[in-house]
Short mmCIF file of C-alpha atoms and ligand atoms in Angstrom, two decimals:
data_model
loop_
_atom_site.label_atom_id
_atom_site.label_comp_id
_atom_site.label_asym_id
_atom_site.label_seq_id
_atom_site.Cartn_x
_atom_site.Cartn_y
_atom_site.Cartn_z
CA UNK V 829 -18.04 -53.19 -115.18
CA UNK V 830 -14.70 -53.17 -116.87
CA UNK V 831 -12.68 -56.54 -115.97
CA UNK V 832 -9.98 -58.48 -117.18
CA UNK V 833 -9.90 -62.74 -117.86
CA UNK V 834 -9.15 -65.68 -119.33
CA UNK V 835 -11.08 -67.86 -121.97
CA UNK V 836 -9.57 -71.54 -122.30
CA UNK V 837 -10.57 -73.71 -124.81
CA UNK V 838 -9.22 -76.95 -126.36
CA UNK V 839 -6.91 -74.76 -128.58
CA UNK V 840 -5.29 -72.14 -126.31
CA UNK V 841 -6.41 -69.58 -124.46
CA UNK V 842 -7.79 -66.12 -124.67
CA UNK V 843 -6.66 -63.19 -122.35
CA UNK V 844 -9.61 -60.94 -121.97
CA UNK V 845 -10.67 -57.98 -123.16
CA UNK V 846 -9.68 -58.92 -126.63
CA UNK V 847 -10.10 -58.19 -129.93
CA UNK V 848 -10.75 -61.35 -132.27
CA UNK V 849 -10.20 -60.69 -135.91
CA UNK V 850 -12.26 -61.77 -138.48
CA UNK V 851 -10.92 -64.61 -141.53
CA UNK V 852 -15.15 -64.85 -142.83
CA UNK V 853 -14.40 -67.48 -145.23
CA UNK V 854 -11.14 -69.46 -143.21
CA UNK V 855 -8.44 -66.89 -144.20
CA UNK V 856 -8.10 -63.10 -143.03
CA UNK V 857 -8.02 -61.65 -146.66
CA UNK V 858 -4.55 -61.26 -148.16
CA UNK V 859 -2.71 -62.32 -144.64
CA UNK V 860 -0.88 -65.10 -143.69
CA UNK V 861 -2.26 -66.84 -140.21
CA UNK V 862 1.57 -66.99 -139.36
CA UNK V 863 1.29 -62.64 -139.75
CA UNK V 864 -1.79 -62.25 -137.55
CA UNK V 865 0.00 -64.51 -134.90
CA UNK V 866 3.05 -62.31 -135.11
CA UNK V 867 0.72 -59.40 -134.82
CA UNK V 868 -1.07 -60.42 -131.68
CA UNK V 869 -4.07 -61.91 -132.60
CA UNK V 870 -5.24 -64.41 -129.94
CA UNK V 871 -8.13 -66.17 -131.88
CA UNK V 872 -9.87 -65.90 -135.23
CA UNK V 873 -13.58 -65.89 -135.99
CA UNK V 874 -14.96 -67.44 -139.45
CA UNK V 875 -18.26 -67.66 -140.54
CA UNK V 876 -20.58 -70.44 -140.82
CA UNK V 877 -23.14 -69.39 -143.44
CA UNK V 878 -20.14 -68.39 -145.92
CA UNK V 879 -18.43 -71.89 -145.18
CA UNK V 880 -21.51 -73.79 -145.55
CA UNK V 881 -22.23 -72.44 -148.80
CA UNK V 882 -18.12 -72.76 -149.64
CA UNK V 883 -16.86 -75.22 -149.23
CA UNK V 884 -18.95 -76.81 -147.57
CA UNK V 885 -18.98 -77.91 -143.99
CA UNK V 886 -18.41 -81.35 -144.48
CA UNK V 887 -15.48 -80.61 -145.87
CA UNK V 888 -14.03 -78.72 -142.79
CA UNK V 889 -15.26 -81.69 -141.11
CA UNK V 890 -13.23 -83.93 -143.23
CA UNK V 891 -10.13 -81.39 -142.90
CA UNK V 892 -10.14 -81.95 -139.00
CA UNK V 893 -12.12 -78.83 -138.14
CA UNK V 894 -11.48 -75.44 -139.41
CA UNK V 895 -8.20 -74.81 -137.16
CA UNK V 896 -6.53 -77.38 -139.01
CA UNK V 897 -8.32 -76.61 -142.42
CA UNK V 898 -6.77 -72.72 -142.29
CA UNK V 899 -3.40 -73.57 -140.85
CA UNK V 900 -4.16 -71.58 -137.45
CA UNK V 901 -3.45 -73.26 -134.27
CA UNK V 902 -5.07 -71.49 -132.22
CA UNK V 903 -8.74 -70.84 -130.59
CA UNK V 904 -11.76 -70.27 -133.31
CA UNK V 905 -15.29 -68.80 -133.08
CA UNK V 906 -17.79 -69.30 -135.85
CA UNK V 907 -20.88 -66.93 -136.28
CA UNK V 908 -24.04 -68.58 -136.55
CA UNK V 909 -25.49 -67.32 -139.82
CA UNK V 910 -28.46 -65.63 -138.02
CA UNK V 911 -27.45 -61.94 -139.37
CA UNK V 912 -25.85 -63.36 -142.82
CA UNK V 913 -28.89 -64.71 -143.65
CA UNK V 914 -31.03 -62.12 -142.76
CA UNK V 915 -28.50 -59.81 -144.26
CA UNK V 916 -27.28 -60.74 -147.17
CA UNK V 917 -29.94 -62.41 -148.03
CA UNK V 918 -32.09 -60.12 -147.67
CA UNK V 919 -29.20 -57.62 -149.09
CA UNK V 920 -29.46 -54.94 -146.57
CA UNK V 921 -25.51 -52.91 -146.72
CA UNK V 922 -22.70 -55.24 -144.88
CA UNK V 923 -22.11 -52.16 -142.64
CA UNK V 924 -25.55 -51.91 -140.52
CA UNK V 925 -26.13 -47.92 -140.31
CA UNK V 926 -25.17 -46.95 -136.33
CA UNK V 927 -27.35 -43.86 -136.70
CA UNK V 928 -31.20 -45.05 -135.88
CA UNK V 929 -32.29 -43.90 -139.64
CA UNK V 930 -35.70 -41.81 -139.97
CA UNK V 931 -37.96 -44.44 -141.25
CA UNK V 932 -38.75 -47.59 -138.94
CA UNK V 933 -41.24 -49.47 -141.62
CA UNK V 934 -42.15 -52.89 -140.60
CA UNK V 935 -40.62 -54.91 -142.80
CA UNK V 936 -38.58 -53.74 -145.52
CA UNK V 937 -37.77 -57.43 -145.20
CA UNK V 938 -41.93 -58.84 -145.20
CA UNK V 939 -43.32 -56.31 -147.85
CA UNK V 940 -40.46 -56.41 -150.11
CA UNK V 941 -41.13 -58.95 -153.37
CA UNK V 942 -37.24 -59.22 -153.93
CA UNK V 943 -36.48 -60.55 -150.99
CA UNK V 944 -34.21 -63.27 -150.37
CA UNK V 945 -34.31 -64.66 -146.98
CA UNK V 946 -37.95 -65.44 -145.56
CA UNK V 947 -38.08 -66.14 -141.50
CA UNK V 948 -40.79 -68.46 -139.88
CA UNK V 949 -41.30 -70.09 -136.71
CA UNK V 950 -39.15 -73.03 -137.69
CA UNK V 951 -36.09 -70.67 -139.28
CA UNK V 952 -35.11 -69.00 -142.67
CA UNK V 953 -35.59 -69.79 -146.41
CA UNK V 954 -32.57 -68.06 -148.32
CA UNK V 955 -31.17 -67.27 -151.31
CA UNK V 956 -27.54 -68.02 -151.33
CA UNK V 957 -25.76 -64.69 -153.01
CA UNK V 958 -22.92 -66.93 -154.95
CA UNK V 959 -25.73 -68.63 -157.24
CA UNK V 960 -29.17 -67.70 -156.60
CA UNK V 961 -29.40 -71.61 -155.13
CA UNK V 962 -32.28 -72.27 -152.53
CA UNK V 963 -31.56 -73.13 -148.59
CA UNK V 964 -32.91 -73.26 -145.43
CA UNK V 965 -30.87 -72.98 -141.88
CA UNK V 966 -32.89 -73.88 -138.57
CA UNK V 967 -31.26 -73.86 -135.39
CA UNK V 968 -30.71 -77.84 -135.57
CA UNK V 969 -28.90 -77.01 -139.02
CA UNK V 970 -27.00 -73.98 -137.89
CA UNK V 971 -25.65 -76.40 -135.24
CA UNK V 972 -25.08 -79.37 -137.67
CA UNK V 973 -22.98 -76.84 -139.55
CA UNK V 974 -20.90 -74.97 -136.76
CA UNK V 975 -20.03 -78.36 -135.07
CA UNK V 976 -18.76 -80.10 -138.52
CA UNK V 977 -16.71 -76.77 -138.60
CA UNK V 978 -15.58 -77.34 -135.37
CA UNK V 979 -14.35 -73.72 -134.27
CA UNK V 980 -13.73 -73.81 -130.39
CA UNK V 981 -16.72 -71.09 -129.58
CA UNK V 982 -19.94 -71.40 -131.85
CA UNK V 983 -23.40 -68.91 -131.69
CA UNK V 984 -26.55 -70.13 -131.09
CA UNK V 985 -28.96 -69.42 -134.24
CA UNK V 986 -31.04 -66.13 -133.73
CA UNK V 987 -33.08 -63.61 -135.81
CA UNK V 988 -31.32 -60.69 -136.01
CA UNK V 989 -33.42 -57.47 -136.50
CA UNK V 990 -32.15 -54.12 -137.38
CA UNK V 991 -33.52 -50.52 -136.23
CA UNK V 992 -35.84 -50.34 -139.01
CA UNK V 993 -38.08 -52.82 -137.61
CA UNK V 994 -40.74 -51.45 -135.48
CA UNK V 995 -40.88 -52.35 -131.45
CA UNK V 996 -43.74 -55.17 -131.81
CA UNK V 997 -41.92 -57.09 -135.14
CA UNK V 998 -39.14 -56.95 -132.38
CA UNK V 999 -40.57 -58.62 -130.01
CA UNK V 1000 -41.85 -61.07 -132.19
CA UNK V 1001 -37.85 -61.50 -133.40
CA UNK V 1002 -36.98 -62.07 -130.17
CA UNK V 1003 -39.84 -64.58 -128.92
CA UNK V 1004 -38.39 -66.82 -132.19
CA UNK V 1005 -34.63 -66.25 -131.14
CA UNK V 1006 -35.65 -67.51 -127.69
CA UNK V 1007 -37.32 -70.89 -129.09
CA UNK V 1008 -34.35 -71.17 -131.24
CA UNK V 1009 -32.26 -71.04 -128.06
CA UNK V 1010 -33.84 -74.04 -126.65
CA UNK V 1011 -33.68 -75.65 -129.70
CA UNK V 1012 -30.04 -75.15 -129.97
CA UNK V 1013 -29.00 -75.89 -126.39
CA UNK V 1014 -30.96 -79.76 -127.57
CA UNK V 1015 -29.38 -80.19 -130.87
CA UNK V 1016 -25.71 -79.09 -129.29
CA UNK V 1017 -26.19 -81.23 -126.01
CA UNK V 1018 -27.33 -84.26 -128.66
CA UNK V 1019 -24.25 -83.46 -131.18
CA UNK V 1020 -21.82 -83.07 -128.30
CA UNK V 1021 -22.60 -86.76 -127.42
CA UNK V 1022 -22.83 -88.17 -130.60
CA UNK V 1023 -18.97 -86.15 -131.65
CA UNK V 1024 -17.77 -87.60 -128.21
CA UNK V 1025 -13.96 -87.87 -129.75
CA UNK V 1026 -14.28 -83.85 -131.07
CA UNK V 1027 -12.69 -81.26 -128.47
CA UNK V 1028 -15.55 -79.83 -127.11
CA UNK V 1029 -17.12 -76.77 -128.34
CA UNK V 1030 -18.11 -73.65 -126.65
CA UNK V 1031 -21.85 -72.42 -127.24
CA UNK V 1032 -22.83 -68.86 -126.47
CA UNK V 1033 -25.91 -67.30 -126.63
CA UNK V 1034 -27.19 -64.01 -128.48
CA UNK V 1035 -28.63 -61.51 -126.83
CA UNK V 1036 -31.54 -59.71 -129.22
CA UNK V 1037 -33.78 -56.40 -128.29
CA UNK V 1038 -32.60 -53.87 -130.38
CA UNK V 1039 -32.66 -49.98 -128.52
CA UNK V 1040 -35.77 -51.04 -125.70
CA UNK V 1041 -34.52 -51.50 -122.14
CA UNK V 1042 -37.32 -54.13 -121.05
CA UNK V 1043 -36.51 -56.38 -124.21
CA UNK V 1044 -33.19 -56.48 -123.68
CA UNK V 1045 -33.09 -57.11 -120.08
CA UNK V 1046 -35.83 -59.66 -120.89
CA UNK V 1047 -33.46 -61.21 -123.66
CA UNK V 1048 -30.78 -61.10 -120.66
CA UNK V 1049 -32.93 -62.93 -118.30
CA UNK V 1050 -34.27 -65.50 -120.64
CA UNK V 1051 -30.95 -66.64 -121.90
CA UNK V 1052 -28.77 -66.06 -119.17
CA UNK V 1053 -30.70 -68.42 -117.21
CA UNK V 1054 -31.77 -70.87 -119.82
CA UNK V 1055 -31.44 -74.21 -119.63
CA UNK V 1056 -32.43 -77.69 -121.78
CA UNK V 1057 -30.98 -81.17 -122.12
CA UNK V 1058 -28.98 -80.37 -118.91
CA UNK V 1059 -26.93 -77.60 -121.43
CA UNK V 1060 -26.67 -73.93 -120.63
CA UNK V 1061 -25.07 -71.34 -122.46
CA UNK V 1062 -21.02 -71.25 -122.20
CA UNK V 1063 -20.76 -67.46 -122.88
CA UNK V 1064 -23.08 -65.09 -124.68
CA UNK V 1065 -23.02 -62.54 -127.99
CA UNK V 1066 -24.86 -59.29 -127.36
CA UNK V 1067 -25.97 -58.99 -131.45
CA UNK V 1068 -28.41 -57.08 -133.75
CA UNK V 1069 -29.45 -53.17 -133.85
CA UNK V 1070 -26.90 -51.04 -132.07
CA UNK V 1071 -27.46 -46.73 -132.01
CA UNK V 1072 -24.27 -46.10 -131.72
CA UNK V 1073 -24.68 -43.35 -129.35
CA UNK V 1074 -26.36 -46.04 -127.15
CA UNK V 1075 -24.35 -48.90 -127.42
CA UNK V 1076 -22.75 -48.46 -123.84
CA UNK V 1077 -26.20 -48.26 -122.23
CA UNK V 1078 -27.61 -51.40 -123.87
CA UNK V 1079 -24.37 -53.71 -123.67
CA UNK V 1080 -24.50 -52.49 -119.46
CA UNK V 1081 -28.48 -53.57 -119.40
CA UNK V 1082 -27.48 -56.48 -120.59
CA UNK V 1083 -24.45 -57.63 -118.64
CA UNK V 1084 -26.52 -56.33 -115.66
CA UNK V 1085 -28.57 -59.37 -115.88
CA UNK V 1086 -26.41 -61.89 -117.87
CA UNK V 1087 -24.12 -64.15 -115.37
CA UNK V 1088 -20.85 -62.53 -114.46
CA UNK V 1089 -19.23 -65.71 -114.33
CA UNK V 1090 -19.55 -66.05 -118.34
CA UNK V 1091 -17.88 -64.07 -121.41
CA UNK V 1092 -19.71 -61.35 -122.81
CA UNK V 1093 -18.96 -61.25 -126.87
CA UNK V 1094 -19.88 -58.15 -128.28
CA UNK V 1095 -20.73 -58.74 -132.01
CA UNK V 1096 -19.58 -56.79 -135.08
CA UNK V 1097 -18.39 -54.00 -133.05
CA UNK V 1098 -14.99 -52.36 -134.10
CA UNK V 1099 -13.87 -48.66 -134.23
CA UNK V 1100 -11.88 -48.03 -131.36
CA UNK V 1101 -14.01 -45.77 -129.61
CA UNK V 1102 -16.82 -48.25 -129.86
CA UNK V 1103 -13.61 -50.80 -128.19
CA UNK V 1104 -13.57 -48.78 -125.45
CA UNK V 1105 -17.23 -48.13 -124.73
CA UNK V 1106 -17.55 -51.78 -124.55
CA UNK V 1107 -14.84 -52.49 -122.48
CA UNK V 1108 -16.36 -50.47 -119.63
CA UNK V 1109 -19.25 -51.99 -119.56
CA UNK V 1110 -18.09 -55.61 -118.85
CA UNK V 1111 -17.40 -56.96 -122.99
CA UNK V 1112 -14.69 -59.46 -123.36
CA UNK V 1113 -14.37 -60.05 -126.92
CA UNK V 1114 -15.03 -58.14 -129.98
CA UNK V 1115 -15.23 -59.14 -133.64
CA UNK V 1116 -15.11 -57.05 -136.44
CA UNK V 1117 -14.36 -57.38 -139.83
CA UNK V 1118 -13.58 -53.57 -140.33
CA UNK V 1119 -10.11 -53.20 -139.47
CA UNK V 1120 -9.36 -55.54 -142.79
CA UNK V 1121 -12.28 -54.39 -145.10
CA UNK V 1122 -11.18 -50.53 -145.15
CA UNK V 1123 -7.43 -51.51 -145.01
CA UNK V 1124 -8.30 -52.95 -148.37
CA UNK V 1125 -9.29 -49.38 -149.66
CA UNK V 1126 -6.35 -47.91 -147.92
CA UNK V 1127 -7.70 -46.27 -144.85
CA UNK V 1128 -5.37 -46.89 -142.09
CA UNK V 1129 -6.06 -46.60 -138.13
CA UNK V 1130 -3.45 -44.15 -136.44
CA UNK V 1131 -3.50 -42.59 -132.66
CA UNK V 1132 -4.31 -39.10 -134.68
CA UNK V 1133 -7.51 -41.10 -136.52
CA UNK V 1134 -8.20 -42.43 -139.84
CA UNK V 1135 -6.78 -41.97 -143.33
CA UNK V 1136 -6.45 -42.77 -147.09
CA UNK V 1137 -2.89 -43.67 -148.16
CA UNK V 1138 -4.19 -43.48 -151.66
CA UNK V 1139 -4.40 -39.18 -151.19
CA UNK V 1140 -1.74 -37.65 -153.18
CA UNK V 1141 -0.54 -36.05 -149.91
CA UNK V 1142 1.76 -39.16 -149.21
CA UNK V 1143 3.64 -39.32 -151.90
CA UNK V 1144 6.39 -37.98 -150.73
CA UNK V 1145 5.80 -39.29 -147.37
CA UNK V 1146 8.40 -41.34 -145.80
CA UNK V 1147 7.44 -41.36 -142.72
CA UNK V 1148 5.84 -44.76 -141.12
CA UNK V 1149 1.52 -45.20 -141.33
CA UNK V 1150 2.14 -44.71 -137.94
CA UNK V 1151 4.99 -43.91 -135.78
CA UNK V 1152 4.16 -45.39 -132.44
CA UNK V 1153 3.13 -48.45 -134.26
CA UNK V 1154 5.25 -51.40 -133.63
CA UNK V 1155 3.84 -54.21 -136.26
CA UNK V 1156 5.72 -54.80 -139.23
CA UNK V 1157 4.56 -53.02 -141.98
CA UNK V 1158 5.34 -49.55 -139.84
CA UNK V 1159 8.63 -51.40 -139.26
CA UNK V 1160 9.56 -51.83 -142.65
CA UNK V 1161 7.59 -48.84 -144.55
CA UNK V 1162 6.70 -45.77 -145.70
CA UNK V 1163 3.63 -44.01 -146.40
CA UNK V 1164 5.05 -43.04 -149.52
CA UNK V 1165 5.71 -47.25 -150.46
CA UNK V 1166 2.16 -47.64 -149.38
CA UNK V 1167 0.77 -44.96 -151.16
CA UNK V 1168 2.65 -46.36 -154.36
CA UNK V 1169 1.64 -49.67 -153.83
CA UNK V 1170 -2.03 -48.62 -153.87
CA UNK V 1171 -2.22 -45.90 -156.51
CA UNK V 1172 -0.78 -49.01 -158.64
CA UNK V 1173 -2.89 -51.73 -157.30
CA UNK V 1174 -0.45 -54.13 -156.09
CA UNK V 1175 -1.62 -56.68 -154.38
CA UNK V 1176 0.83 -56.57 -151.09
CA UNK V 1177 -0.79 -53.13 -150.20
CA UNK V 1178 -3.90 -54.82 -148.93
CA UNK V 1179 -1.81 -57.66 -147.04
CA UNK V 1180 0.65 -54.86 -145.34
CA UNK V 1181 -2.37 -52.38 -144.53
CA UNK V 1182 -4.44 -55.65 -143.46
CA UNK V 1183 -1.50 -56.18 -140.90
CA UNK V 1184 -1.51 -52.77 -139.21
CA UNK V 1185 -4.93 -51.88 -138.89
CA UNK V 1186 -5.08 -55.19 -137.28
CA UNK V 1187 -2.47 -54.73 -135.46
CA UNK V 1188 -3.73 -51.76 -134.26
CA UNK V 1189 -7.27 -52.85 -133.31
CA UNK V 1190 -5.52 -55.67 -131.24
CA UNK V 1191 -3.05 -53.72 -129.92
CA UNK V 1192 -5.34 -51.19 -128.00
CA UNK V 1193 -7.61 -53.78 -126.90
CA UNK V 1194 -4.30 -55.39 -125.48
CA UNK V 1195 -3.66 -51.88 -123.84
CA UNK V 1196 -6.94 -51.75 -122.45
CA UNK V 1197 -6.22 -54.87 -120.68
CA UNK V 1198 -2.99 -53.74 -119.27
CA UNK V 1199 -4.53 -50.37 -118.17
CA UNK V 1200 -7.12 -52.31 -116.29
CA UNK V 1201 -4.57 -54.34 -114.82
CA UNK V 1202 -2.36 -51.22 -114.13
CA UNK V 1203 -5.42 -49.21 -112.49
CA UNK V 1204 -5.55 -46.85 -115.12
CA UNK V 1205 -7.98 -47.44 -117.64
CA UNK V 1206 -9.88 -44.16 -117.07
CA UNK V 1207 -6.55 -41.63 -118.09
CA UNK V 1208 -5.70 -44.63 -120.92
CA UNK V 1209 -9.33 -44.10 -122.36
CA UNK V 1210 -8.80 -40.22 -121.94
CA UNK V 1211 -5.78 -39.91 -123.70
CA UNK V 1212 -6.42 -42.12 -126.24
CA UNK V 1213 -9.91 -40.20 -127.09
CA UNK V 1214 -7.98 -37.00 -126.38
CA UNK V 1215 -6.10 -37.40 -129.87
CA UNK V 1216 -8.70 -39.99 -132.12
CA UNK V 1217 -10.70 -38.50 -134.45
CA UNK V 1218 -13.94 -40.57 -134.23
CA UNK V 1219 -15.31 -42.30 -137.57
CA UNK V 1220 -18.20 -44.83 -136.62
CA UNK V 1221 -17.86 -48.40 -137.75
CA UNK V 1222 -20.37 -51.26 -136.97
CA UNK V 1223 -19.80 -54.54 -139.15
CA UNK V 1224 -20.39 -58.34 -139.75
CA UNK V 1225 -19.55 -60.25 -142.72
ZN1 ZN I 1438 1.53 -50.40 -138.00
#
């Protein structure tokens, strides 16, 4: 199901597969947008629930939308705030466990008195996590919020659900994401009109149903052929609980039934083997805000797998991160300089690990694409696999 594409939208296009890098609150921590232009990155994806609560997203509105507010002219995506809500409000880990964990009790979320985020019919109570303050997104809000932002491809609002959550609280989740879906096609078809002068802005779909074949079909079926006010769904997100060992099967149930003539966004999903299983089975985007969030601790991406530069073993290492890395901080360093640079907690090591890792992220996606093109993705994705050492990686943020 592995194919090859273009995205256009009123900032620039989007060659397809890609990998989108994540800047959650309007910058990619400690990087310049001029650095993750240089380093390939074709779009960037922000998050609405973070610039809601910070700065606000009248303000982006103000600002000219949030590719002029963060200085990067090119295409933007904005999460919906469906899984932050739900996540950190609820404070479940940032990284969602990819392993289906042992217990699957009904609502850590419903039985739990400390919890932050409440869900109903009409959408979710939170807590924000900066000052304990009080809010409430619906769909209608959600959409208020991603189209004052303005990024070029918003998410519909949905309840995301994790493995813990037992089958019938998931269909329950995913009853409520499809009302929300009708309720955002409305609210975007009545905001497009009213923004007339705005560029106008993608809206994709998210795709709920956990690990169960029928629900996620269902999900499929639902959405992909969903339509209100006239509006369908531009693309679509394939979201929530992913096993890792069957992410391939449930992203190729899904784009089995979704329309082929859309993009297929997988979300939060970022090691490269995960890149790859995605890729086969018909994804053209990925987010993940992984490849920056460990660079920050000083694990690097290489062709031979992950590692610390902080381990005393590079001290004396003068070698590059990587050697068949071309982006500039294996252009211009050493291990040994990075190594240094952490042990003393200087603050370029996180912007010159920040630009490899997502470098390399972008720049295998990239080589998927060219493989495809070439006819050889199958001996690409074998020798690639060949010499990675797996490490799993699932994340939002
Ligand atoms: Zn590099």
């Amino acid at each position: 199901m592995a194919r090859v594409g273009t995205i256009t939208t009123p900032h620039g296009a989007i060659q397809t597969p890609a990998f989108i890098p994540v800047g959650t609150k309007a910058t990619v921590k400690a990087v310049l947008p001029e650095a993750m232009a240089d380093l390939g990155a074709q779009a960037l994806l922000a998050n609405a629930y973070h610039l809601y609560l910070q700065p606000g997203s009248d303000v982006l509105d103000e600002a000219g939308g949030l590719a002029q507010f963060m200085n990067w002219p090119g295409p933007t995506i904005t999460d919906s705030g469906g899984f932050q809500v739900l996540s950190l409000g609820v404070g479940f880990k940032k990284v969602l466990a990819m392993d289906a964990q042992t217990f699957r009790r009904d609502d850590v979320i419903a039985d739990n008195k400390e919890r932050l985020a409440h869900v109903d019919d009409e959408g979710v109570t939170f807590k924000s996590h900066i000052d304990g303050s009080m809010h409430r997104f619906t769909p209608e809000i959600s959409m208020k919020v991603q189209h004052e932002i303005g990024a070029d491809i918003i998410f519909a609002f949905d309840e995301c659900t994790t493995l813990h959550n037992t089958r019938r609280y998931q269909e329950l989740a995913m009853d409520r994401t499809l009302a929300w879906a009708v309720r955002c096609l409305d609210e975007h078809k009545r905001l497009t009109d009213e923004r007339s002068t705005k560029p106008y802005q993608a809206l994709f779909g998210v795709i709920q149903g956990a690990q169960y074949e029928d629900l996620r079909k269902k999900a499929a079926g639902d959405l992909g052929g969903l339509e209100s006010s006239g509006q369908s769904f531009d693309g679509f997100g394939i979201g929530g609980a992913l096993d890792k060992d069957s992410l391939g099967t449930i992203v190729s149930w899904v784009n089995q039934v979704l329309p082929e003539d859309k993009p297929k966004h997988l979300l939060g999903i970022g090691a490269p083997e995960d890149l790859f299983v995605g890729v086969e089975n018909g994804i053209d985007t990925f987010d993940c805000v992984l490849a920056s969030r460990i660079a920050r601790t000083s694990a690097v991406y290489t062709m031979e797998g992950r590692f610390n530069l902080s381990n005393s073993a590079y001290k004396r290492d003068f070698t590059a991160i990587d050697d068949e890395c071309d982006c500039y901080t294996c252009t211009h360093y050493t291990r040994a300089y990075m190594h240094h640079v952490f042990r003393g907690k200087e603050i370029i090591a996180s912007t010159l690990a920040t630009i490899h890792n997502e470098r390399f992220i972008v720049r295998l996606v990239d080589q998927m694409r060219q493989a495809l093109l070439d006819g050889n993705f199958a001996d690409m994705k074998a020798d690639f696999l060949g010499r990675y050492k797996h490490r799993s990686g699932q994340s939002r943020d």
